PDB file of C-alpha atoms and ligand atoms in Angstrom:
ATOM      1  CA  MET A   1     -48.952   0.692 -25.592  1.00  0.00           C
ATOM      2  CA  LYS A   2     -47.933  -1.495 -22.983  1.00  0.00           C
ATOM      3  CA  PRO A   3     -44.290  -1.004 -22.488  1.00  0.00           C
ATOM      4  CA  LEU A   4     -42.192  -3.546 -23.671  1.00  0.00           C
ATOM      5  CA  GLU A   5     -40.688  -5.268 -19.772  1.00  0.00           C
ATOM      6  CA  THR A   6     -44.415  -6.268 -19.302  1.00  0.00           C
ATOM      7  CA  TYR A   7     -45.856  -8.565 -22.018  1.00  0.00           C
ATOM      8  CA  ASP A   8     -48.761  -9.490 -19.794  1.00  0.00           C
ATOM      9  CA  GLY A   9     -45.670 -10.982 -17.523  1.00  0.00           C
ATOM     10  CA  THR A  10     -45.120 -13.947 -19.305  1.00  0.00           C
ATOM     11  CA  ILE A  11     -41.674 -13.333 -19.177  1.00  0.00           C
ATOM     12  CA  GLU A  12     -39.653 -15.489 -16.687  1.00  0.00           C
ATOM     13  CA  ARG A  13     -36.588 -13.612 -16.867  1.00  0.00           C
ATOM     14  CA  THR A  14     -33.572 -12.139 -18.650  1.00  0.00           C
ATOM     15  CA  LEU A  15     -30.984 -14.013 -20.534  1.00  0.00           C
ATOM     16  CA  PHE A  16     -29.150 -11.946 -21.993  1.00  0.00           C
ATOM     17  CA  THR A  17     -29.472  -7.746 -21.815  1.00  0.00           C
ATOM     18  CA  GLN A  18     -28.898  -5.163 -24.822  1.00  0.00           C
ATOM     19  CA  GLN A  19     -25.948  -4.492 -23.904  1.00  0.00           C
ATOM     20  CA  GLU A  20     -24.948  -8.233 -23.516  1.00  0.00           C
ATOM     21  CA  ILE A  21     -25.940  -9.193 -27.526  1.00  0.00           C
ATOM     22  CA  ALA A  22     -24.579  -5.861 -28.194  1.00  0.00           C
ATOM     23  CA  ASP A  23     -21.050  -6.610 -27.515  1.00  0.00           C
ATOM     24  CA  ALA A  24     -21.105 -10.050 -28.506  1.00  0.00           C
ATOM     25  CA  ILE A  25     -22.256  -8.707 -32.006  1.00  0.00           C
ATOM     26  CA  GLU A  26     -18.941  -6.410 -31.962  1.00  0.00           C
ATOM     27  CA  ARG A  27     -16.589  -9.586 -31.213  1.00  0.00           C
ATOM     28  CA  LEU A  28     -18.968 -11.164 -34.270  1.00  0.00           C
ATOM     29  CA  ALA A  29     -17.639  -8.423 -36.347  1.00  0.00           C
ATOM     30  CA  HIS A  30     -14.456  -8.322 -35.536  1.00  0.00           C
ATOM     31  CA  SER A  31     -13.820 -12.081 -36.051  1.00  0.00           C
ATOM     32  CA  ILE A  32     -14.968 -11.804 -39.242  1.00  0.00           C
ATOM     33  CA  ALA A  33     -13.796  -8.734 -40.634  1.00  0.00           C
ATOM     34  CA  ALA A  34     -10.433 -10.204 -40.084  1.00  0.00           C
ATOM     35  CA  ASP A  35     -11.884 -13.171 -41.663  1.00  0.00           C
ATOM     36  CA  PHE A  36     -13.173 -11.823 -45.143  1.00  0.00           C
ATOM     37  CA  ALA A  37      -9.952  -8.401 -44.304  1.00  0.00           C
ATOM     38  CA  GLY A  38      -9.720  -6.311 -48.119  1.00  0.00           C
ATOM     39  CA  GLN A  39     -12.557  -8.694 -49.728  1.00  0.00           C
ATOM     40  CA  PRO A  40     -16.266  -8.820 -50.672  1.00  0.00           C
ATOM     41  CA  LEU A  41     -18.814 -10.538 -48.304  1.00  0.00           C
ATOM     42  CA  LEU A  42     -21.963 -11.421 -48.804  1.00  0.00           C
ATOM     43  CA  LEU A  43     -23.881 -12.435 -45.693  1.00  0.00           C
ATOM     44  CA  ILE A  44     -27.322 -14.362 -45.520  1.00  0.00           C
ATOM     45  CA  GLY A  45     -29.647 -13.559 -43.236  1.00  0.00           C
ATOM     46  CA  VAL A  46     -32.025 -16.465 -42.041  1.00  0.00           C
ATOM     47  CA  LEU A  47     -35.751 -14.988 -41.907  1.00  0.00           C
ATOM     48  CA  LYS A  48     -37.600 -14.421 -39.729  1.00  0.00           C
ATOM     49  CA  GLY A  49     -35.296 -14.768 -36.683  1.00  0.00           C
ATOM     50  CA  ALA A  50     -31.705 -13.480 -37.723  1.00  0.00           C
ATOM     51  CA  LEU A  51     -33.899  -9.844 -39.737  1.00  0.00           C
ATOM     52  CA  TYR A  52     -32.357  -7.611 -36.091  1.00  0.00           C
ATOM     53  CA  VAL A  53     -29.143  -9.725 -36.087  1.00  0.00           C
ATOM     54  CA  THR A  54     -28.120  -9.253 -39.762  1.00  0.00           C
ATOM     55  CA  VAL A  55     -29.033  -5.735 -39.487  1.00  0.00           C
ATOM     56  CA  ASP A  56     -26.970  -5.222 -36.566  1.00  0.00           C
ATOM     57  CA  LEU A  57     -24.296  -7.070 -37.772  1.00  0.00           C
ATOM     58  CA  VAL A  58     -24.059  -5.819 -41.072  1.00  0.00           C
ATOM     59  CA  ARG A  59     -23.532  -2.161 -39.048  1.00  0.00           C
ATOM     60  CA  ALA A  60     -20.934  -3.165 -36.665  1.00  0.00           C
ATOM     61  CA  LEU A  61     -18.859  -5.294 -39.854  1.00  0.00           C
ATOM     62  CA  SER A  62     -19.346  -1.436 -41.301  1.00  0.00           C
ATOM     63  CA  THR A  63     -17.657  -0.203 -38.475  1.00  0.00           C
ATOM     64  CA  VAL A  64     -14.710  -2.223 -38.375  1.00  0.00           C
ATOM     65  CA  ALA A  65     -10.815  -0.525 -39.799  1.00  0.00           C
ATOM     66  CA  GLY A  66      -9.481  -3.149 -42.372  1.00  0.00           C
ATOM     67  CA  GLY A  67     -12.906  -5.173 -42.624  1.00  0.00           C
ATOM     68  CA  PRO A  68     -14.450  -6.725 -45.994  1.00  0.00           C
ATOM     69  CA  SER A  69     -13.952  -4.421 -48.947  1.00  0.00           C
ATOM     70  CA  GLU A  70     -17.521  -4.795 -49.871  1.00  0.00           C
ATOM     71  CA  ILE A  71     -20.754  -5.915 -47.799  1.00  0.00           C
ATOM     72  CA  HIS A  72     -23.569  -7.241 -49.335  1.00  0.00           C
ATOM     73  CA  VAL A  73     -26.851  -8.410 -47.946  1.00  0.00           C
ATOM     74  CA  ASP A  74     -29.020 -11.346 -49.139  1.00  0.00           C
ATOM     75  CA  TYR A  75     -32.487 -13.328 -46.919  1.00  0.00           C
ATOM     76  CA  MET A  76     -33.200 -16.874 -47.282  1.00  0.00           C
ATOM     77  CA  ALA A  77     -36.371 -18.265 -45.652  1.00  0.00           C
ATOM     78  CA  VAL A  78     -37.106 -21.707 -44.005  1.00  0.00           C
ATOM     79  CA  SER A  79     -39.519 -23.226 -42.073  1.00  0.00           C
ATOM     80  CA  SER A  80     -38.679 -23.259 -38.366  1.00  0.00           C
ATOM     81  CA  TYR A  81     -41.389 -24.078 -35.242  1.00  0.00           C
ATOM     82  CA  GLY A  82     -43.945 -22.884 -36.637  1.00  0.00           C
ATOM     83  CA  ASN A  83     -46.166 -22.170 -33.907  1.00  0.00           C
ATOM     84  CA  GLU A  84     -44.840 -24.992 -31.800  1.00  0.00           C
ATOM     85  CA  ASN A  85     -42.000 -24.338 -28.726  1.00  0.00           C
ATOM     86  CA  ARG A  86     -40.428 -27.922 -30.246  1.00  0.00           C
ATOM     87  CA  SER A  87     -38.202 -28.862 -33.910  1.00  0.00           C
ATOM     88  CA  SER A  88     -40.417 -30.459 -35.753  1.00  0.00           C
ATOM     89  CA  GLY A  89     -37.175 -31.816 -37.267  1.00  0.00           C
ATOM     90  CA  GLU A  90     -38.347 -30.944 -40.784  1.00  0.00           C
ATOM     91  CA  VAL A  91     -36.819 -28.161 -42.450  1.00  0.00           C
ATOM     92  CA  ARG A  92     -38.642 -26.916 -45.684  1.00  0.00           C
ATOM     93  CA  MET A  93     -36.841 -23.807 -48.386  1.00  0.00           C
ATOM     94  CA  LEU A  94     -40.071 -20.588 -48.255  1.00  0.00           C
ATOM     95  CA  LYS A  95     -37.597 -18.289 -49.982  1.00  0.00           C
ATOM     96  CA  ASP A  96     -33.991 -18.399 -51.496  1.00  0.00           C
ATOM     97  CA  THR A  97     -31.271 -15.813 -52.012  1.00  0.00           C
ATOM     98  CA  MET A  98     -32.127 -13.643 -54.487  1.00  0.00           C
ATOM     99  CA  GLN A  99     -28.426 -12.962 -55.428  1.00  0.00           C
ATOM    100  CA  ASN A 100     -26.246 -15.808 -57.591  1.00  0.00           C
ATOM    101  CA  ILE A 101     -23.184 -16.782 -54.754  1.00  0.00           C
ATOM    102  CA  ALA A 102     -21.266 -18.340 -56.925  1.00  0.00           C
ATOM    103  CA  GLY A 103     -17.144 -17.713 -55.976  1.00  0.00           C
ATOM    104  CA  ARG A 104     -18.590 -15.468 -53.537  1.00  0.00           C
ATOM    105  CA  ASN A 105     -17.815 -15.227 -50.018  1.00  0.00           C
ATOM    106  CA  VAL A 106     -20.453 -16.065 -47.899  1.00  0.00           C
ATOM    107  CA  VAL A 107     -21.405 -16.133 -44.559  1.00  0.00           C
ATOM    108  CA  ILE A 108     -24.942 -17.946 -43.174  1.00  0.00           C
ATOM    109  CA  VAL A 109     -26.489 -15.447 -40.096  1.00  0.00           C
ATOM    110  CA  GLU A 110     -28.691 -17.552 -38.159  1.00  0.00           C
ATOM    111  CA  ASP A 111     -30.510 -15.944 -34.760  1.00  0.00           C
ATOM    112  CA  ILE A 112     -30.213 -19.454 -32.868  1.00  0.00           C
ATOM    113  CA  VAL A 113     -29.066 -22.901 -33.475  1.00  0.00           C
ATOM    114  CA  ASP A 114     -30.488 -25.799 -31.599  1.00  0.00           C
ATOM    115  CA  ASN A 115     -30.722 -29.375 -33.278  1.00  0.00           C
ATOM    116  CA  GLY A 116     -28.340 -28.380 -36.281  1.00  0.00           C
ATOM    117  CA  LEU A 117     -30.934 -29.234 -38.837  1.00  0.00           C
ATOM    118  CA  THR A 118     -31.501 -26.028 -40.436  1.00  0.00           C
ATOM    119  CA  LEU A 119     -27.665 -24.997 -40.304  1.00  0.00           C
ATOM    120  CA  ASP A 120     -26.993 -28.184 -42.204  1.00  0.00           C
ATOM    121  CA  TYR A 121     -29.834 -27.458 -44.652  1.00  0.00           C
ATOM    122  CA  LEU A 122     -28.949 -24.287 -45.484  1.00  0.00           C
ATOM    123  CA  GLN A 123     -24.667 -25.365 -44.839  1.00  0.00           C
ATOM    124  CA  GLY A 124     -25.448 -28.370 -47.801  1.00  0.00           C
ATOM    125  CA  ILE A 125     -27.895 -26.133 -50.290  1.00  0.00           C
ATOM    126  CA  LEU A 126     -25.689 -23.374 -50.198  1.00  0.00           C
ATOM    127  CA  GLN A 127     -22.438 -25.364 -50.857  1.00  0.00           C
ATOM    128  CA  GLN A 128     -23.637 -26.752 -53.783  1.00  0.00           C
ATOM    129  CA  ARG A 129     -23.829 -23.331 -55.350  1.00  0.00           C
ATOM    130  CA  GLU A 130     -19.786 -23.541 -55.191  1.00  0.00           C
ATOM    131  CA  PRO A 131     -19.046 -20.621 -53.306  1.00  0.00           C
ATOM    132  CA  LYS A 132     -15.519 -19.379 -52.735  1.00  0.00           C
ATOM    133  CA  ALA A 133     -15.609 -19.613 -48.776  1.00  0.00           C
ATOM    134  CA  LEU A 134     -18.474 -20.692 -46.783  1.00  0.00           C
ATOM    135  CA  LYS A 135     -18.821 -20.015 -43.134  1.00  0.00           C
ATOM    136  CA  SER A 136     -21.873 -19.806 -40.848  1.00  0.00           C
ATOM    137  CA  CYS A 137     -22.692 -17.176 -37.913  1.00  0.00           C
ATOM    138  CA  VAL A 138     -24.475 -18.038 -35.559  1.00  0.00           C
ATOM    139  CA  LEU A 139     -25.850 -15.100 -32.186  1.00  0.00           C
ATOM    140  CA  PHE A 140     -26.904 -17.530 -30.088  1.00  0.00           C
ATOM    141  CA  ASP A 141     -26.025 -20.857 -29.603  1.00  0.00           C
ATOM    142  CA  LYS A 142     -27.814 -23.982 -27.840  1.00  0.00           C
ATOM    143  CA  PRO A 143     -25.516 -27.308 -27.804  1.00  0.00           C
ATOM    144  CA  TYR A 144     -27.993 -29.506 -26.151  1.00  0.00           C
ATOM    145  CA  ASN A 145     -29.802 -31.211 -28.401  1.00  0.00           C
ATOM    146  CA  ARG A 146     -27.389 -31.239 -31.647  1.00  0.00           C
ATOM    147  CA  ARG A 147     -29.251 -33.636 -33.836  1.00  0.00           C
ATOM    148  CA  VAL A 148     -26.380 -33.468 -36.499  1.00  0.00           C
ATOM    149  CA  ASP A 149     -22.893 -32.124 -35.724  1.00  0.00           C
ATOM    150  CA  VAL A 150     -23.161 -29.026 -37.895  1.00  0.00           C
ATOM    151  CA  HIS A 151     -19.935 -26.489 -37.828  1.00  0.00           C
ATOM    152  CA  VAL A 152     -20.463 -23.123 -36.846  1.00  0.00           C
ATOM    153  CA  ASP A 153     -17.407 -20.917 -37.469  1.00  0.00           C
ATOM    154  CA  TYR A 154     -18.519 -17.843 -35.384  1.00  0.00           C
ATOM    155  CA  ILE A 155     -20.662 -18.457 -31.766  1.00  0.00           C
ATOM    156  CA  GLY A 156     -21.978 -14.915 -30.340  1.00  0.00           C
ATOM    157  CA  LEU A 157     -23.483 -16.310 -27.017  1.00  0.00           C
ATOM    158  CA  THR A 158     -24.609 -19.638 -25.525  1.00  0.00           C
ATOM    159  CA  ALA A 159     -27.889 -20.057 -24.540  1.00  0.00           C
ATOM    160  CA  PRO A 160     -28.964 -21.751 -21.580  1.00  0.00           C
ATOM    161  CA  ASP A 161     -31.545 -25.243 -22.775  1.00  0.00           C
ATOM    162  CA  ALA A 162     -34.145 -23.182 -22.845  1.00  0.00           C
ATOM    163  CA  PHE A 163     -37.437 -21.843 -25.280  1.00  0.00           C
ATOM    164  CA  VAL A 164     -35.940 -18.642 -25.680  1.00  0.00           C
ATOM    165  CA  VAL A 165     -37.628 -15.349 -27.054  1.00  0.00           C
ATOM    166  CA  GLY A 166     -36.437 -11.712 -27.843  1.00  0.00           C
ATOM    167  CA  TYR A 167     -33.580  -9.933 -29.750  1.00  0.00           C
ATOM    168  CA  GLY A 168     -35.749 -11.543 -33.577  1.00  0.00           C
ATOM    169  CA  LEU A 169     -37.187 -14.822 -31.446  1.00  0.00           C
ATOM    170  CA  ASP A 170     -40.491 -15.844 -31.154  1.00  0.00           C
ATOM    171  CA  TYR A 171     -43.170 -17.147 -29.722  1.00  0.00           C
ATOM    172  CA  GLN A 172     -46.251 -17.766 -31.725  1.00  0.00           C
ATOM    173  CA  GLU A 173     -44.538 -14.547 -33.772  1.00  0.00           C
ATOM    174  CA  ALA A 174     -44.678 -12.182 -30.525  1.00  0.00           C
ATOM    175  CA  TYR A 175     -41.462 -10.831 -28.459  1.00  0.00           C
ATOM    176  CA  ARG A 176     -39.226 -10.597 -31.908  1.00  0.00           C
ATOM    177  CA  ASN A 177     -39.508  -6.864 -30.696  1.00  0.00           C
ATOM    178  CA  LEU A 178     -38.167  -7.347 -27.155  1.00  0.00           C
ATOM    179  CA  PRO A 179     -34.039  -5.755 -27.324  1.00  0.00           C
ATOM    180  CA  TYR A 180     -33.037  -8.338 -25.404  1.00  0.00           C
ATOM    181  CA  LEU A 181     -33.308 -12.496 -25.025  1.00  0.00           C
ATOM    182  CA  ALA A 182     -35.607 -13.901 -22.586  1.00  0.00           C
ATOM    183  CA  GLN A 183     -36.988 -17.099 -20.972  1.00  0.00           C
ATOM    184  CA  LEU A 184     -41.254 -17.056 -20.615  1.00  0.00           C
ATOM    185  CA  HIS A 185     -42.828 -18.728 -17.809  1.00  0.00           C
ATOM    186  CA  SER A 186     -43.618 -22.475 -18.556  1.00  0.00           C
ATOM    187  CA  TRP A 187     -47.261 -21.725 -18.744  1.00  0.00           C
ATOM    188  CA  VAL A 188     -47.552 -19.618 -21.534  1.00  0.00           C
ATOM    189  CA  PHE A 189     -46.818 -22.642 -23.342  1.00  0.00           C
ATOM    190  CA  SER A 190     -50.231 -24.519 -22.171  1.00  0.00           C
ATOM    191  CA  GLU A 191     -52.098 -21.608 -22.207  1.00  0.00           C
ATOM    192  CA  LYS A 192     -54.391 -21.527 -25.703  1.00  0.00           C
ATOM    193  CA  THR A 193     -53.975 -18.384 -27.901  1.00  0.00           C
ATOM    194  CA  ASP A 194     -56.311 -18.871 -30.882  1.00  0.00           C
TER     195      ASP A 194
HETATM  196  P1  5GP B 201     -32.346 -26.203 -35.134  1.00  0.00           P
HETATM  197  O1  5GP B 201     -32.954 -26.198 -36.614  1.00  0.00           O
HETATM  198  O2  5GP B 201     -31.220 -26.170 -35.109  1.00  0.00           O
HETATM  199  O3  5GP B 201     -33.046 -26.591 -34.271  1.00  0.00           O
HETATM  200  O4  5GP B 201     -33.470 -24.641 -35.276  1.00  0.00           O
HETATM  201  C1  5GP B 201     -33.012 -23.501 -35.564  1.00  0.00           C
HETATM  202  C2  5GP B 201     -34.397 -22.949 -35.795  1.00  0.00           C
HETATM  203  O5  5GP B 201     -35.231 -23.019 -34.821  1.00  0.00           O
HETATM  204  C3  5GP B 201     -34.020 -21.280 -35.024  1.00  0.00           C
HETATM  205  O6  5GP B 201     -33.545 -20.355 -36.180  1.00  0.00           O
HETATM  206  C4  5GP B 201     -35.739 -20.838 -34.503  1.00  0.00           C
HETATM  207  O7  5GP B 201     -36.064 -20.107 -35.546  1.00  0.00           O
HETATM  208  C5  5GP B 201     -35.695 -21.823 -34.001  1.00  0.00           C
HETATM  209  N1  5GP B 201     -35.401 -21.895 -32.761  1.00  0.00           N
HETATM  210  C6  5GP B 201     -34.410 -23.260 -31.784  1.00  0.00           C
HETATM  211  N2  5GP B 201     -34.788 -22.544 -30.900  1.00  0.00           N
HETATM  212  C7  5GP B 201     -35.329 -21.630 -30.288  1.00  0.00           C
HETATM  213  C8  5GP B 201     -35.824 -20.943 -29.088  1.00  0.00           C
HETATM  214  O8  5GP B 201     -35.571 -21.598 -28.336  1.00  0.00           O
HETATM  215  N3  5GP B 201     -36.315 -19.923 -29.145  1.00  0.00           N
HETATM  216  C9  5GP B 201     -37.064 -19.147 -30.545  1.00  0.00           C
HETATM  217  N4  5GP B 201     -37.943 -18.647 -30.406  1.00  0.00           N
HETATM  218  N5  5GP B 201     -36.946 -20.240 -31.646  1.00  0.00           N
HETATM  219  C10 5GP B 201     -35.945 -21.211 -31.573  1.00  0.00           C
END
């Protein structure tokens, strides 16, 4: 197996190290824990990208003293960029939550917010179900190309205005397993892979 660092020389640079990401998640966990101290909390991770941050956030939250009384986890899946590195602007639900969220404290956990349409769509759908509280947590924010003015309650790190991969984020389903956030060489996007 090839070492993670190489990916055939396609990675141009590291944007955030594994440690910087872990520190950001720790900060997010403390903010969320303070807001839901002593209350039950449901985290809804958005597949597939936010699988990684959701798991690490749940672990971090569980070690914060005086945090939520109970932590539950669920997942939704929506269509994102498909196999492209640009957003189509269309959001479709692929998988709904398995739990009822009415009357519950809910935090949506997203990997990255770019034009804002995905998070806006999720907030709209979940708000209709009348949760007690609905907040949004995003690990990486790209605030440069918003198409909707979506509100984000908890932001981990601000990423540059580029297509990024790693820590759950893919390009054509590769790179999710990188433990850090990276930018790819531009020639990667012009190569045909199929
Ligand atoms: P938005 O709807 O805010 O433009 O984008 C949200 C979704 O698009 C994210 O959940 C993610 O799946 C995808 N996305 C946005 N920016 C990036 C990026 O830089 N890299 C990758 N791999 N996916 C991205």
